[in-house]
Structures are given as C-alpha cells and as structure tokens.
CSV table of N, CA and C in Angstrom, one decimal:
chain,number,residue,atom,x,y,z
W,1,MET,N,34.6,24.7,-40.1
W,1,MET,CA,33.6,24.1,-41.0
W,1,MET,C,32.5,23.4,-40.2
W,2,ARG,N,32.9,22.8,-39.2
W,2,ARG,CA,31.9,22.0,-38.4
W,2,ARG,C,30.9,23.0,-37.7
W,3,PHE,N,31.4,24.2,-37.4
W,3,PHE,CA,30.6,25.2,-36.7
W,3,PHE,C,29.4,25.6,-37.6
W,4,GLY,N,29.6,25.8,-38.9
W,4,GLY,CA,28.5,26.1,-39.8
W,4,GLY,C,27.5,25.0,-40.0
W,5,ARG,N,28.1,23.8,-40.0
W,5,ARG,CA,27.2,22.6,-40.1
W,5,ARG,C,26.3,22.4,-38.9
W,6,ASP,N,26.8,22.6,-37.7
W,6,ASP,CA,26.0,22.5,-36.5
W,6,ASP,C,24.9,23.6,-36.5
W,7,ASN,N,25.3,24.8,-37.0
W,7,ASN,CA,24.3,25.8,-37.0
W,7,ASN,C,23.1,25.5,-37.9
W,8,ARG,N,23.4,24.9,-39.1
W,8,ARG,CA,22.4,24.5,-40.1
W,8,ARG,C,21.5,23.4,-39.5
W,9,LEU,N,22.1,22.5,-38.8
W,9,LEU,CA,21.4,21.4,-38.1
W,9,LEU,C,20.4,21.9,-37.1
W,10,ARG,N,21.0,22.9,-36.3
W,10,ARG,CA,20.2,23.5,-35.3
W,10,ARG,C,19.0,24.2,-35.8
W,11,ARG,N,19.2,25.0,-37.0
W,11,ARG,CA,18.1,25.7,-37.6
W,11,ARG,C,17.0,24.7,-38.2
W,12,SER,N,17.5,23.7,-38.8
W,12,SER,CA,16.5,22.7,-39.3
W,12,SER,C,15.7,22.0,-38.2
W,13,MET,N,16.3,21.8,-37.1
W,13,MET,CA,15.6,21.2,-36.0
W,13,MET,C,14.6,22.2,-35.4
W,14,LEU,N,14.9,23.4,-35.4
W,14,LEU,CA,14.0,24.5,-34.9
W,14,LEU,C,12.8,24.6,-35.9
W,15,VAL,N,13.0,24.5,-37.2
W,15,VAL,CA,12.0,24.6,-38.2
W,15,VAL,C,11.0,23.4,-38.0
W,16,VAL,N,11.6,22.2,-37.9
W,16,VAL,CA,10.8,21.0,-37.7
W,16,VAL,C,10.0,21.0,-36.5
W,17,THR,N,10.6,21.5,-35.4
W,17,THR,CA,9.8,21.6,-34.1
W,17,THR,C,8.7,22.6,-34.2
W,18,ALA,N,8.9,23.8,-34.9
W,18,ALA,CA,7.9,24.8,-35.1
W,18,ALA,C,6.8,24.3,-35.9
W,19,LEU,N,7.1,23.6,-37.0
W,19,LEU,CA,6.0,23.0,-37.9
W,19,LEU,C,5.2,22.0,-37.2
W,20,THR,N,5.9,21.1,-36.4
W,20,THR,CA,5.2,20.1,-35.7
W,20,THR,C,4.2,20.7,-34.6
W,21,THR,N,4.7,21.7,-33.9
W,21,THR,CA,3.9,22.3,-32.9
W,21,THR,C,2.7,23.0,-33.5
W,22,SER,N,2.9,23.8,-34.6
W,22,SER,CA,1.8,24.4,-35.2
W,22,SER,C,0.8,23.4,-35.8
W,23,GLY,N,1.2,22.3,-36.3
W,23,GLY,CA,0.3,21.3,-36.8
W,23,GLY,C,-0.5,20.7,-35.7
W,24,LEU,N,0.1,20.4,-34.6
W,24,LEU,CA,-0.6,19.8,-33.4
W,24,LEU,C,-1.6,20.8,-32.9
W,25,LEU,N,-1.3,22.1,-32.8
W,25,LEU,CA,-2.2,23.1,-32.3
W,25,LEU,C,-3.4,23.3,-33.3
W,26,ALA,N,-3.1,23.2,-34.6
W,26,ALA,CA,-4.2,23.4,-35.6
W,26,ALA,C,-5.1,22.2,-35.5
W,27,ALA,N,-4.7,21.0,-35.1
W,27,ALA,CA,-5.5,19.8,-35.0
W,27,ALA,C,-6.5,19.9,-33.9
W,28,CYS,N,-6.2,20.8,-32.9
W,28,CYS,CA,-7.1,20.9,-31.7
W,28,CYS,C,-8.2,21.9,-31.9
W,29,THR,N,-8.2,22.7,-32.9
W,29,THR,CA,-9.2,23.7,-33.1
W,29,THR,C,-10.5,23.2,-33.5
W,30,VAL,N,-11.6,23.9,-33.2
W,30,VAL,CA,-12.9,23.4,-33.6
W,30,VAL,C,-13.3,24.3,-34.8
W,31,GLY,N,-14.0,23.7,-35.7
W,31,GLY,CA,-14.3,24.5,-36.9
W,31,GLY,C,-15.4,25.6,-36.7
W,32,PRO,N,-15.6,26.4,-37.6
W,32,PRO,CA,-16.5,27.6,-37.4
W,32,PRO,C,-17.9,27.2,-37.3
W,33,ASP,N,-18.3,25.9,-37.7
W,33,ASP,CA,-19.7,25.5,-37.7
W,33,ASP,C,-20.0,24.8,-36.4
W,34,PHE,N,-19.2,24.9,-35.4
W,34,PHE,CA,-19.4,24.3,-34.1
W,34,PHE,C,-20.6,25.0,-33.3
W,35,VAL,N,-21.5,24.2,-32.8
W,35,VAL,CA,-22.6,24.8,-32.1
W,35,VAL,C,-22.7,24.1,-30.7
W,36,THR,N,-22.7,24.8,-29.7
W,36,THR,CA,-22.8,24.2,-28.3
W,36,THR,C,-24.1,23.5,-28.2
W,37,PRO,N,-24.1,22.2,-27.7
W,37,PRO,CA,-25.3,21.5,-27.6
W,37,PRO,C,-26.2,22.1,-26.5
W,38,PRO,N,-27.5,22.0,-26.7
W,38,PRO,CA,-28.4,22.6,-25.7
W,38,PRO,C,-28.4,21.8,-24.4
W,39,SER,N,-28.6,22.5,-23.3
W,39,SER,CA,-28.7,21.8,-22.0
W,39,SER,C,-30.0,21.0,-21.9
W,40,PRO,N,-30.0,19.9,-21.1
W,40,PRO,CA,-31.2,19.1,-21.0
W,40,PRO,C,-32.3,19.9,-20.3
W,41,ASP,N,-33.5,19.7,-20.8
W,41,ASP,CA,-34.7,20.4,-20.3
W,41,ASP,C,-35.3,19.7,-19.1
W,42,VAL,N,-34.8,20.0,-17.9
W,42,VAL,CA,-35.4,19.4,-16.7
W,42,VAL,C,-35.8,20.4,-15.7
W,43,SER,N,-36.8,20.1,-15.0
W,43,SER,CA,-37.2,21.1,-14.0
W,43,SER,C,-36.8,20.5,-12.6
W,44,ARG,N,-36.6,19.2,-12.5
W,44,ARG,CA,-36.2,18.6,-11.3
W,44,ARG,C,-35.5,17.3,-11.6
W,45,TYR,N,-34.8,16.7,-10.6
W,45,TYR,CA,-34.1,15.5,-10.8
W,45,TYR,C,-34.7,14.3,-10.2
W,46,LEU,N,-35.6,14.5,-9.3
W,46,LEU,CA,-36.3,13.4,-8.7
W,46,LEU,C,-37.6,13.2,-9.5
W,47,PRO,N,-38.1,11.9,-9.6
W,47,PRO,CA,-39.3,11.7,-10.4
W,47,PRO,C,-40.5,12.4,-10.0
W,48,ASP,N,-40.9,12.4,-8.8
W,48,ASP,CA,-42.2,13.0,-8.4
W,48,ASP,C,-42.0,14.4,-7.7
W,49,GLU,N,-41.9,14.3,-6.4
W,49,GLU,CA,-41.8,15.6,-5.7
W,49,GLU,C,-40.5,15.5,-4.8
W,50,ARG,N,-40.0,16.6,-4.4
W,50,ARG,CA,-38.9,16.6,-3.6
W,50,ARG,C,-39.3,16.3,-2.1
W,51,PRO,N,-38.6,15.5,-1.4
W,51,PRO,CA,-39.0,15.1,-0.1
W,51,PRO,C,-38.9,16.3,0.9
W,52,ALA,N,-39.7,16.3,1.8
W,52,ALA,CA,-39.7,17.4,2.8
W,52,ALA,C,-38.5,17.3,3.7
W,53,ARG,N,-38.0,18.4,4.2
W,53,ARG,CA,-36.8,18.5,5.0
W,53,ARG,C,-37.1,17.9,6.4
W,54,ASP,N,-38.4,17.7,6.8
W,54,ASP,CA,-38.7,17.2,8.1
W,54,ASP,C,-38.5,15.7,8.3
W,55,GLY,N,-38.0,15.1,7.3
W,55,GLY,CA,-37.7,13.6,7.4
W,55,GLY,C,-38.8,12.8,6.7
W,56,ARG,N,-39.9,13.4,6.3
W,56,ARG,CA,-40.9,12.6,5.5
W,56,ARG,C,-40.5,12.5,4.1
W,57,ALA,N,-40.5,11.4,3.5
W,57,ALA,CA,-40.2,11.3,2.1
W,57,ALA,C,-41.5,11.2,1.3
W,58,GLY,N,-41.5,11.9,0.2
W,58,GLY,CA,-42.6,11.9,-0.7
W,58,GLY,C,-42.6,10.6,-1.5
W,59,ALA,N,-43.1,10.6,-2.7
W,59,ALA,CA,-43.1,9.5,-3.6
W,59,ALA,C,-41.8,9.5,-4.3
W,60,ALA,N,-40.8,10.3,-3.9
W,60,ALA,CA,-39.6,10.5,-4.7
W,60,ALA,C,-38.5,9.4,-4.3
W,61,ALA,N,-38.7,8.2,-4.6
W,61,ALA,CA,-37.7,7.2,-4.4
W,61,ALA,C,-37.3,6.9,-3.0
W,62,GLY,N,-38.2,7.3,-2.0
W,62,GLY,CA,-37.9,7.0,-0.7
W,62,GLY,C,-36.7,7.7,-0.1
W,63,VAL,N,-36.5,9.0,-0.5
W,63,VAL,CA,-35.4,9.8,0.0
W,63,VAL,C,-35.8,10.4,1.3
W,64,VAL,N,-35.0,10.2,2.4
W,64,VAL,CA,-35.3,10.8,3.7
W,64,VAL,C,-34.1,11.6,4.1
W,65,TRP,N,-34.3,12.9,4.3
W,65,TRP,CA,-33.2,13.8,4.7
W,65,TRP,C,-32.7,13.4,6.1
W,66,GLY,N,-31.4,13.4,6.2
W,66,GLY,CA,-30.8,13.1,7.5
W,66,GLY,C,-30.8,11.7,7.9
W,67,ALA,N,-31.2,10.8,7.1
W,67,ALA,CA,-31.2,9.3,7.4
W,67,ALA,C,-29.8,8.7,7.3
W,68,ASP,N,-29.5,7.7,8.0
W,68,ASP,CA,-28.3,7.0,7.9
W,68,ASP,C,-28.3,6.2,6.6
W,69,VAL,N,-27.1,6.0,6.0
W,69,VAL,CA,-27.0,5.3,4.8
W,69,VAL,C,-26.7,3.8,5.2
W,70,SER,N,-27.4,2.9,4.5
W,70,SER,CA,-27.3,1.5,4.8
W,70,SER,C,-25.9,1.0,4.4
W,71,ALA,N,-25.4,0.0,5.1
W,71,ALA,CA,-24.1,-0.6,4.7
W,71,ALA,C,-24.2,-1.3,3.3
W,72,GLN,N,-25.3,-1.7,3.0
W,72,GLN,CA,-25.5,-2.3,1.6
W,72,GLN,C,-26.4,-1.4,0.8
W,73,TRP,N,-25.9,-0.2,0.5
W,73,TRP,CA,-26.6,0.8,-0.1
W,73,TRP,C,-27.0,0.5,-1.6
W,74,TRP,N,-26.3,-0.4,-2.2
W,74,TRP,CA,-26.6,-0.8,-3.6
W,74,TRP,C,-27.9,-1.6,-3.7
W,75,ARG,N,-28.3,-2.2,-2.7
W,75,ARG,CA,-29.6,-3.0,-2.7
W,75,ARG,C,-30.8,-2.1,-3.0
W,76,HIS,N,-30.7,-0.8,-2.6
W,76,HIS,CA,-31.8,0.1,-2.8
W,76,HIS,C,-32.1,0.4,-4.3
W,77,PHE,N,-31.2,0.0,-5.2
W,77,PHE,CA,-31.4,0.2,-6.6
W,77,PHE,C,-32.3,-0.9,-7.2
W,78,GLY,N,-32.5,-2.0,-6.5
W,78,GLY,CA,-33.3,-3.1,-6.9
W,78,GLY,C,-32.8,-3.8,-8.1
W,79,SER,N,-31.5,-3.9,-8.3
W,79,SER,CA,-31.0,-4.6,-9.5
W,79,SER,C,-30.3,-5.9,-9.1
W,80,PRO,N,-30.8,-7.0,-9.4
W,80,PRO,CA,-30.1,-8.3,-9.1
W,80,PRO,C,-28.7,-8.4,-9.7
W,81,GLN,N,-28.5,-7.9,-10.9
W,81,GLN,CA,-27.2,-7.9,-11.5
W,81,GLN,C,-26.2,-7.1,-10.7
W,82,LEU,N,-26.6,-5.9,-10.3
W,82,LEU,CA,-25.7,-5.1,-9.5
W,82,LEU,C,-25.4,-5.8,-8.1
W,83,ASN,N,-26.4,-6.4,-7.5
W,83,ASN,CA,-26.2,-7.1,-6.2
W,83,ASN,C,-25.2,-8.2,-6.4
W,84,SER,N,-25.4,-9.0,-7.4
W,84,SER,CA,-24.5,-10.2,-7.6
W,84,SER,C,-23.1,-9.7,-7.9
W,85,LEU,N,-23.0,-8.6,-8.7
W,85,LEU,CA,-21.6,-8.1,-9.1
W,85,LEU,C,-20.9,-7.5,-7.9
W,86,ILE,N,-21.6,-6.8,-7.0
W,86,ILE,CA,-20.9,-6.2,-5.9
W,86,ILE,C,-20.6,-7.3,-4.9
W,87,GLU,N,-21.5,-8.2,-4.7
W,87,GLU,CA,-21.2,-9.3,-3.7
W,87,GLU,C,-20.0,-10.2,-4.2
W,88,ALA,N,-19.9,-10.4,-5.5
W,88,ALA,CA,-18.8,-11.2,-6.0
W,88,ALA,C,-17.5,-10.4,-5.8
W,89,GLY,N,-17.6,-9.1,-6.0
W,89,GLY,CA,-16.4,-8.2,-5.9
W,89,GLY,C,-15.9,-8.2,-4.4
W,90,ILE,N,-16.9,-8.1,-3.5
W,90,ILE,CA,-16.5,-8.1,-2.1
W,90,ILE,C,-15.9,-9.5,-1.6
W,91,ALA,N,-16.5,-10.5,-2.1
W,91,ALA,CA,-16.1,-11.9,-1.7
W,91,ALA,C,-14.7,-12.2,-2.3
W,92,ASN,N,-14.3,-11.7,-3.4
W,92,ASN,CA,-13.1,-12.1,-4.1
W,92,ASN,C,-12.1,-11.0,-4.1
W,93,ASN,N,-12.2,-10.0,-3.1
W,93,ASN,CA,-11.3,-8.9,-3.1
W,93,ASN,C,-10.1,-9.1,-2.1
W,94,PRO,N,-8.9,-9.4,-2.5
W,94,PRO,CA,-7.8,-9.6,-1.6
W,94,PRO,C,-7.5,-8.4,-0.8
W,95,ASP,N,-7.7,-7.2,-1.3
W,95,ASP,CA,-7.4,-6.0,-0.6
W,95,ASP,C,-8.3,-5.8,0.6
W,96,LEU,N,-9.6,-6.2,0.5
W,96,LEU,CA,-10.4,-6.2,1.7
W,96,LEU,C,-10.0,-7.2,2.8
W,97,GLU,N,-9.5,-8.4,2.3
W,97,GLU,CA,-9.0,-9.3,3.3
W,97,GLU,C,-7.8,-8.8,4.0
W,98,ALA,N,-6.9,-8.2,3.2
W,98,ALA,CA,-5.7,-7.6,3.8
W,98,ALA,C,-6.0,-6.5,4.8
W,99,ALA,N,-7.0,-5.7,4.4
W,99,ALA,CA,-7.4,-4.6,5.3
W,99,ALA,C,-8.0,-5.1,6.6
W,100,GLU,N,-8.8,-6.2,6.5
W,100,GLU,CA,-9.4,-6.7,7.7
W,100,GLU,C,-8.3,-7.4,8.6
W,101,ALA,N,-7.3,-8.0,7.9
W,101,ALA,CA,-6.2,-8.6,8.7
W,101,ALA,C,-5.4,-7.5,9.4
W,102,ALA,N,-5.2,-6.4,8.7
W,102,ALA,CA,-4.5,-5.2,9.3
W,102,ALA,C,-5.3,-4.6,10.4
W,103,LEU,N,-6.6,-4.6,10.3
W,103,LEU,CA,-7.4,-4.0,11.3
W,103,LEU,C,-7.4,-4.9,12.6
W,104,ARG,N,-7.4,-6.2,12.4
W,104,ARG,CA,-7.3,-7.2,13.5
W,104,ARG,C,-6.0,-7.0,14.2
W,105,LEU,N,-4.9,-6.9,13.4
W,105,LEU,CA,-3.6,-6.7,14.0
W,105,LEU,C,-3.5,-5.4,14.8
W,106,ALA,N,-4.1,-4.4,14.3
W,106,ALA,CA,-4.0,-3.1,15.0
W,106,ALA,C,-4.8,-3.2,16.3
W,107,GLN,N,-6.0,-3.8,16.3
W,107,GLN,CA,-6.8,-4.0,17.5
W,107,GLN,C,-6.0,-4.8,18.5
W,108,THR,N,-5.3,-5.9,18.1
W,108,THR,CA,-4.5,-6.7,19.0
W,108,THR,C,-3.4,-5.9,19.6
W,109,ASN,N,-2.7,-5.1,18.7
W,109,ASN,CA,-1.6,-4.2,19.2
W,109,ASN,C,-2.1,-3.2,20.3
W,110,ILE,N,-3.3,-2.7,20.1
W,110,ILE,CA,-3.9,-1.8,21.0
W,110,ILE,C,-4.1,-2.5,22.4
W,111,ALA,N,-4.7,-3.7,22.3
W,111,ALA,CA,-4.9,-4.5,23.5
W,111,ALA,C,-3.6,-4.7,24.3
W,112,VAL,N,-2.5,-5.0,23.5
W,112,VAL,CA,-1.2,-5.3,24.1
W,112,VAL,C,-0.7,-4.0,24.8
W,113,GLN,N,-0.8,-2.9,24.1
W,113,GLN,CA,-0.4,-1.6,24.6
W,113,GLN,C,-1.1,-1.2,25.9
W,114,ARG,N,-2.4,-1.5,25.9
W,114,ARG,CA,-3.2,-1.2,27.1
W,114,ARG,C,-2.8,-2.1,28.3
W,115,ALA,N,-2.3,-3.3,28.0
W,115,ALA,CA,-2.0,-4.2,29.1
W,115,ALA,C,-0.9,-3.6,30.0
W,116,ALA,N,0.0,-2.7,29.4
W,116,ALA,CA,1.0,-2.1,30.2
W,116,ALA,C,0.5,-1.2,31.3
W,117,LEU,N,-0.8,-0.7,31.1
W,117,LEU,CA,-1.3,0.2,32.1
W,117,LEU,C,-1.9,-0.5,33.4
W,118,PHE,N,-2.0,-1.8,33.3
W,118,PHE,CA,-2.5,-2.5,34.5
W,118,PHE,C,-1.4,-2.9,35.4
W,119,PRO,N,-1.7,-3.1,36.7
W,119,PRO,CA,-0.6,-3.4,37.6
W,119,PRO,C,-0.1,-4.8,37.4
W,120,THR,N,1.1,-5.0,37.7
W,120,THR,CA,1.8,-6.3,37.5
W,120,THR,C,2.3,-6.8,38.8
W,121,VAL,N,2.4,-8.1,39.0
W,121,VAL,CA,2.9,-8.8,40.2
W,121,VAL,C,4.1,-9.6,39.7
W,122,GLY,N,5.2,-9.5,40.4
W,122,GLY,CA,6.4,-10.2,40.0
W,122,GLY,C,6.9,-11.0,41.2
W,123,LEU,N,7.5,-12.1,41.0
W,123,LEU,CA,8.1,-13.0,42.0
W,123,LEU,C,9.5,-13.4,41.5
W,124,ASP,N,10.5,-13.2,42.4
W,124,ASP,CA,11.8,-13.6,42.0
W,124,ASP,C,12.5,-14.2,43.1
W,125,PHE,N,13.1,-15.3,42.9
W,125,PHE,CA,13.9,-16.0,43.9
W,125,PHE,C,15.3,-16.3,43.3
W,126,ASN,N,16.3,-15.7,43.8
W,126,ASN,CA,17.6,-15.9,43.2
W,126,ASN,C,18.7,-16.2,44.3
W,127,PRO,N,18.8,-17.4,44.7
W,127,PRO,CA,19.8,-17.7,45.7
W,127,PRO,C,21.2,-17.7,45.1
W,128,THR,N,22.1,-17.3,45.9
W,128,THR,CA,23.5,-17.4,45.5
W,128,THR,C,24.4,-18.0,46.5
W,129,ARG,N,25.5,-18.5,46.1
W,129,ARG,CA,26.4,-19.2,47.0
W,129,ARG,C,27.8,-18.9,46.5
W,130,GLN,N,28.7,-18.6,47.3
W,130,GLN,CA,30.0,-18.2,46.8
W,130,GLN,C,31.1,-18.9,47.7
W,131,ARG,N,32.1,-19.4,47.0
W,131,ARG,CA,33.2,-20.0,47.7
W,131,ARG,C,34.5,-19.3,47.4
W,132,THR,N,35.2,-19.0,48.4
W,132,THR,CA,36.5,-18.3,48.3
W,132,THR,C,37.6,-19.4,48.3
W,133,SER,N,38.6,-19.1,47.5
W,133,SER,CA,39.7,-20.1,47.5
W,133,SER,C,40.4,-20.2,48.8
W,134,ASN,N,40.9,-21.4,49.2
W,134,ASN,CA,41.6,-21.6,50.4
W,134,ASN,C,42.9,-21.0,50.5
W,135,ALA,N,43.4,-20.6,49.3
W,135,ALA,CA,44.7,-19.9,49.2
W,135,ALA,C,44.6,-18.5,49.8
W,136,LEU,N,43.4,-18.0,49.8
W,136,LEU,CA,43.2,-16.6,50.3
W,136,LEU,C,42.8,-16.7,51.7
W,137,SER,N,42.8,-15.6,52.4
W,137,SER,CA,42.3,-15.6,53.8
W,137,SER,C,40.8,-15.6,53.7
W,138,ALA,N,40.2,-16.1,54.8
W,138,ALA,CA,38.8,-16.2,54.9
W,138,ALA,C,38.2,-14.8,54.9
W,139,PRO,N,37.1,-14.5,54.1
W,139,PRO,CA,36.5,-13.2,54.1
W,139,PRO,C,35.6,-12.9,55.3
W,140,THR,N,35.3,-13.9,56.0
W,140,THR,CA,34.4,-13.6,57.2
W,140,THR,C,35.1,-13.7,58.5
W,141,ASP,N,34.5,-13.2,59.5
W,141,ASP,CA,35.1,-13.3,60.9
W,141,ASP,C,35.1,-14.7,61.4
W,142,THR,N,34.2,-15.5,61.0
W,142,THR,CA,34.2,-16.9,61.5
W,142,THR,C,35.2,-17.8,60.9
W,143,GLY,N,35.8,-17.4,59.8
W,143,GLY,CA,36.9,-18.2,59.1
W,143,GLY,C,36.3,-19.1,58.1
W,144,ASN,N,35.1,-19.1,57.8
W,144,ASN,CA,34.5,-20.0,56.8
W,144,ASN,C,34.8,-19.5,55.4
W,145,PHE,N,35.1,-20.4,54.5
W,145,PHE,CA,35.4,-20.1,53.1
W,145,PHE,C,34.1,-20.2,52.2
W,146,LEU,N,33.1,-20.7,52.8
W,146,LEU,CA,31.8,-20.8,52.1
W,146,LEU,C,30.8,-19.9,52.7
W,147,TYR,N,30.3,-19.0,52.0
W,147,TYR,CA,29.3,-18.1,52.6
W,147,TYR,C,28.2,-17.8,51.6
C-alpha cells in the first residue's frame, strides 16, 4: 500500500515542478509588440576632431596618442566633486595602507636576502681547558693532569 502512495506523491511533485518551470519560462518571454530600440546616431565619439597619430592633439579634449597616463588621471575631468571623492577614498582606504605596508616589508626582505651575497668576516675565540681525574693515569708524556 505504501508503494502506491509514494508513486502518487512522486507524480504530483513532478507535475508541480513542470508547472513551476513552465510558468517561470513564460514570464521571461517578450511580447509580440517588442521593438528593438534604435542605435544612437553618432558619427564620432570625440567632440571635435580625432587627434592625429603623430602625437599632436586637436581640440578633442587634449588626447595625445602614446602619452603616459598621469597618476592622478581623474583630475583631467575637471570635477571638484570627483577630486574630493577620490582623495577621501585614497586617504581612508585601509587596503591601500596594508598594501603599502606589505610592499615595504617585501622591499626589506629583498634587502635582507641580498645581504647574504656580500662577503662576511667572522672572529671566534674559544679557549678550552680540560682536567683529567687524578685517579686515572696522566694523558700526557709530562705527567700533567691539566692540559
């Protein structure tokens, strides 16, 4: 009797799963009245003319081909709000402080590793004195027990 009951439960779970899946897939369809939006009508992306490849920039926002990027690249946008936001982010970023500390540690470790390549001078003075028991025979030809 239990076998038939498990079979019915399994069938009902399969029906529920199938209905849920078909409902979710139907919710993702786009209706028949969908129209693809038109592409923006632009002929170029820079405001004036494209800068020449020889390094001269036209009036197009001061773009120079092959120039190095400034470390403070955001200042070229001319936005005081952006400047203050990025400066506050850099000043209050614990990840940057941790990265700088890790970099200093790595540089110190490199210096320590390189120190092993230089010559070293060592000095060692290790005097010893030994006394043999008088119950034993003297270990030296002179008969001294202290040598």
